[in-house]
Amino acid sequence: MAMFILRRVGVMILTALCLTFIVFFLTNLYPNLEKLAKTQGDFRMSDEEVASYLGRNGYLQPMAVKYGQWLGVVPGFVILDRDGVTRGQCIEAGTDPEDAPRFCGILQGDWGYSTVFREDVGKILGDKLALTGRLMLWVMVLMVPSALILGILAGMREGSRTDRTLSTFAITTTATPEYVSGVLFIAVFASTAVGLKWFKGTATAAMDAPDFENFFLPVLTIALYGMGYIARMTRASMAEVMTAQYIRTARLKGVSFPNVVMKHALRNALIAPFTVIMLQFPWLLNGVVIVETLFNYKGFGWTLVQAAGNNDIELLLGVSVVSVVVVLVTQLISDIGYVFLNPRISVR
């Protein structure tokens, strides 16, 4: 098992480097850099002034060198200004250049500076991840148990009326986009036009006061969309297990139906849904963009939209790193869990 994990971690690191380099390359194309220079300076800047700004800030170096500096494996750039002042990537204001560190990248905990929010990228990501993590927690609490119960009930008796009803519900929730269900929930439960007005809170207020009424509508919107997919996978897995030979043997020996389900079928039926559930974490982290924008919940997805829309290169790179790490880590946990849940798989 240890060798299996080490091999998977090695593949993860290589994959992370490849993916982050692709994002770094695309965000550091010259049109983006030119737009950044004019945003931070003046939109009437000439080509020479743009080149001067990019040169002073180290953007005109070779792509591989810039990527290494951003990672923190290549010494940061040092430039002598026209007025004789030494500036550099690792030289903070008021710091003697001789005392400044040579390396200052992601590996050293320096995520850069957001040109839109005017804050350190690391602090922004920490705050926004906490907000989205709180939202994800409540979504998983509602979505996973509900989806598993629906899938198990539907798969226990394939083809029955219960199966058809629950399967139709699961397909309907999955086929309904979040921006449709979200608008409907707002109109029905939070709008005075319909007259219910059950939930007076807002998702924006939930960032400071995570009360039930503040969180319920965005949580319900996300949970319903993801619930259907997990329920269908659970239903298909449960239906397949219930037709297995060892299940029929147990029934012929007189084992009651509830005991057959709980003691023999349930564990094997949860192998496939476990992988699907683990894949919900990266989807929730980046897929809540629509819901966070719709309910004005300023979490990780909202930050991604702001970074991309405002050409905030450092923040966009930070978001990409977090996204890649979450996807790869959840995939590793999924692979390890699959090995433990499936006795037919052996790792050498």
mmCIF file of N, CA, C and O in Angstrom, residues 135 198-220 295 297:
data_model
loop_
_atom_site.group_PDB
_atom_site.id
_atom_site.type_symbol
_atom_site.label_atom_id
_atom_site.label_comp_id
_atom_site.label_asym_id
_atom_site.label_seq_id
_atom_site.Cartn_x
_atom_site.Cartn_y
_atom_site.Cartn_z
ATOM 1 N N LEU A 135 -20.091 26.338 3.033
ATOM 2 C CA LEU A 135 -21.210 26.017 2.143
ATOM 3 C C LEU A 135 -21.157 24.564 1.695
ATOM 4 O O LEU A 135 -22.171 23.858 1.678
ATOM 5 N N TRP A 198 -40.724 32.551 3.182
ATOM 6 C CA TRP A 198 -40.329 31.697 4.297
ATOM 7 C C TRP A 198 -38.941 32.041 4.809
ATOM 8 O O TRP A 198 -38.648 31.894 5.978
ATOM 9 N N PHE A 199 -38.060 32.447 3.889
ATOM 10 C CA PHE A 199 -36.664 32.683 4.266
ATOM 11 C C PHE A 199 -36.336 34.151 4.026
ATOM 12 O O PHE A 199 -36.241 34.616 2.897
ATOM 13 N N LYS A 200 -36.169 34.880 5.127
ATOM 14 C CA LYS A 200 -35.921 36.306 5.040
ATOM 15 C C LYS A 200 -34.433 36.625 4.928
ATOM 16 O O LYS A 200 -34.062 37.748 4.620
ATOM 17 N N GLY A 201 -33.592 35.662 5.220
ATOM 18 C CA GLY A 201 -32.162 35.906 5.179
ATOM 19 C C GLY A 201 -31.615 35.872 3.762
ATOM 20 O O GLY A 201 -32.315 35.564 2.796
ATOM 21 N N THR A 202 -30.360 36.209 3.617
ATOM 22 C CA THR A 202 -29.696 36.183 2.318
ATOM 23 C C THR A 202 -28.380 35.439 2.436
ATOM 24 O O THR A 202 -27.802 35.331 3.515
ATOM 25 N N ALA A 203 -27.912 34.906 1.300
ATOM 26 C CA ALA A 203 -26.641 34.196 1.305
ATOM 27 C C ALA A 203 -25.489 35.135 1.617
ATOM 28 O O ALA A 203 -24.470 34.714 2.158
ATOM 29 N N THR A 204 -25.641 36.417 1.270
ATOM 30 C CA THR A 204 -24.601 37.382 1.604
ATOM 31 C C THR A 204 -24.462 37.519 3.117
ATOM 32 O O THR A 204 -23.347 37.585 3.656
ATOM 33 N N ALA A 205 -25.608 37.531 3.819
ATOM 34 C CA ALA A 205 -25.566 37.598 5.279
ATOM 35 C C ALA A 205 -24.986 36.331 5.881
ATOM 36 O O ALA A 205 -24.440 36.354 6.986
ATOM 37 N N ALA A 206 -25.075 35.211 5.153
ATOM 38 C CA ALA A 206 -24.549 33.939 5.664
ATOM 39 C C ALA A 206 -23.036 33.960 5.793
ATOM 40 O O ALA A 206 -22.458 33.151 6.524
ATOM 41 N N MET A 207 -22.365 34.872 5.096
ATOM 42 C CA MET A 207 -20.910 34.963 5.209
ATOM 43 C C MET A 207 -20.491 35.395 6.614
ATOM 44 O O MET A 207 -19.417 35.038 7.084
ATOM 45 N N ASP A 208 -21.351 36.153 7.273
ATOM 46 C CA ASP A 208 -21.075 36.603 8.641
ATOM 47 C C ASP A 208 -21.871 35.837 9.675
ATOM 48 O O ASP A 208 -21.375 35.572 10.776
ATOM 49 N N ALA A 209 -23.105 35.451 9.333
ATOM 50 C CA ALA A 209 -23.976 34.736 10.268
ATOM 51 C C ALA A 209 -24.542 33.502 9.572
ATOM 52 O O ALA A 209 -25.539 33.597 8.857
ATOM 53 N N PRO A 210 -23.877 32.347 9.724
ATOM 54 C CA PRO A 210 -24.306 31.134 9.012
ATOM 55 C C PRO A 210 -25.568 30.514 9.607
ATOM 56 O O PRO A 210 -25.570 29.388 10.090
ATOM 57 N N ASP A 211 -26.688 31.261 9.591
ATOM 58 C CA ASP A 211 -27.942 30.752 10.102
ATOM 59 C C ASP A 211 -28.619 29.875 9.051
ATOM 60 O O ASP A 211 -28.326 29.961 7.852
ATOM 61 N N PHE A 212 -29.584 29.092 9.491
ATOM 62 C CA PHE A 212 -30.284 28.162 8.601
ATOM 63 C C PHE A 212 -30.969 28.891 7.462
ATOM 64 O O PHE A 212 -30.857 28.509 6.296
ATOM 65 N N GLU A 213 -31.685 29.971 7.803
ATOM 66 C CA GLU A 213 -32.450 30.666 6.773
ATOM 67 C C GLU A 213 -31.549 31.348 5.756
ATOM 68 O O GLU A 213 -31.938 31.546 4.603
ATOM 69 N N ASN A 214 -30.332 31.693 6.138
ATOM 70 C CA ASN A 214 -29.400 32.318 5.205
ATOM 71 C C ASN A 214 -28.799 31.309 4.234
ATOM 72 O O ASN A 214 -28.545 31.617 3.081
ATOM 73 N N PHE A 215 -28.555 30.116 4.737
ATOM 74 C CA PHE A 215 -27.859 29.108 3.942
ATOM 75 C C PHE A 215 -28.796 28.212 3.138
ATOM 76 O O PHE A 215 -28.371 27.595 2.171
ATOM 77 N N PHE A 216 -30.045 28.119 3.514
ATOM 78 C CA PHE A 216 -30.885 27.038 3.021
ATOM 79 C C PHE A 216 -31.047 27.039 1.504
ATOM 80 O O PHE A 216 -30.899 26.000 0.863
ATOM 81 N N LEU A 217 -31.360 28.170 0.911
ATOM 82 C CA LEU A 217 -31.643 28.196 -0.524
ATOM 83 C C LEU A 217 -30.430 27.847 -1.382
ATOM 84 O O LEU A 217 -30.535 27.021 -2.291
ATOM 85 N N PRO A 218 -29.242 28.448 -1.181
ATOM 86 C CA PRO A 218 -28.093 28.009 -1.982
ATOM 87 C C PRO A 218 -27.704 26.559 -1.725
ATOM 88 O O PRO A 218 -27.314 25.847 -2.656
ATOM 89 N N VAL A 219 -27.814 26.109 -0.474
ATOM 90 C CA VAL A 219 -27.501 24.712 -0.171
ATOM 91 C C VAL A 219 -28.465 23.781 -0.891
ATOM 92 O O VAL A 219 -28.064 22.782 -1.499
ATOM 93 N N LEU A 220 -29.745 24.092 -0.843
ATOM 94 C CA LEU A 220 -30.744 23.257 -1.510
ATOM 95 C C LEU A 220 -30.540 23.252 -3.019
ATOM 96 O O LEU A 220 -30.675 22.210 -3.670
ATOM 97 N N PHE A 295 -26.670 34.003 -5.759
ATOM 98 C CA PHE A 295 -27.062 34.380 -4.399
ATOM 99 C C PHE A 295 -26.107 35.408 -3.780
ATOM 100 O O PHE A 295 -26.214 35.711 -2.591
ATOM 101 N N TYR A 297 -23.030 35.194 -2.951
ATOM 102 C CA TYR A 297 -22.228 34.610 -1.869
ATOM 103 C C TYR A 297 -20.772 34.662 -2.315
ATOM 104 O O TYR A 297 -20.364 33.945 -3.238
#
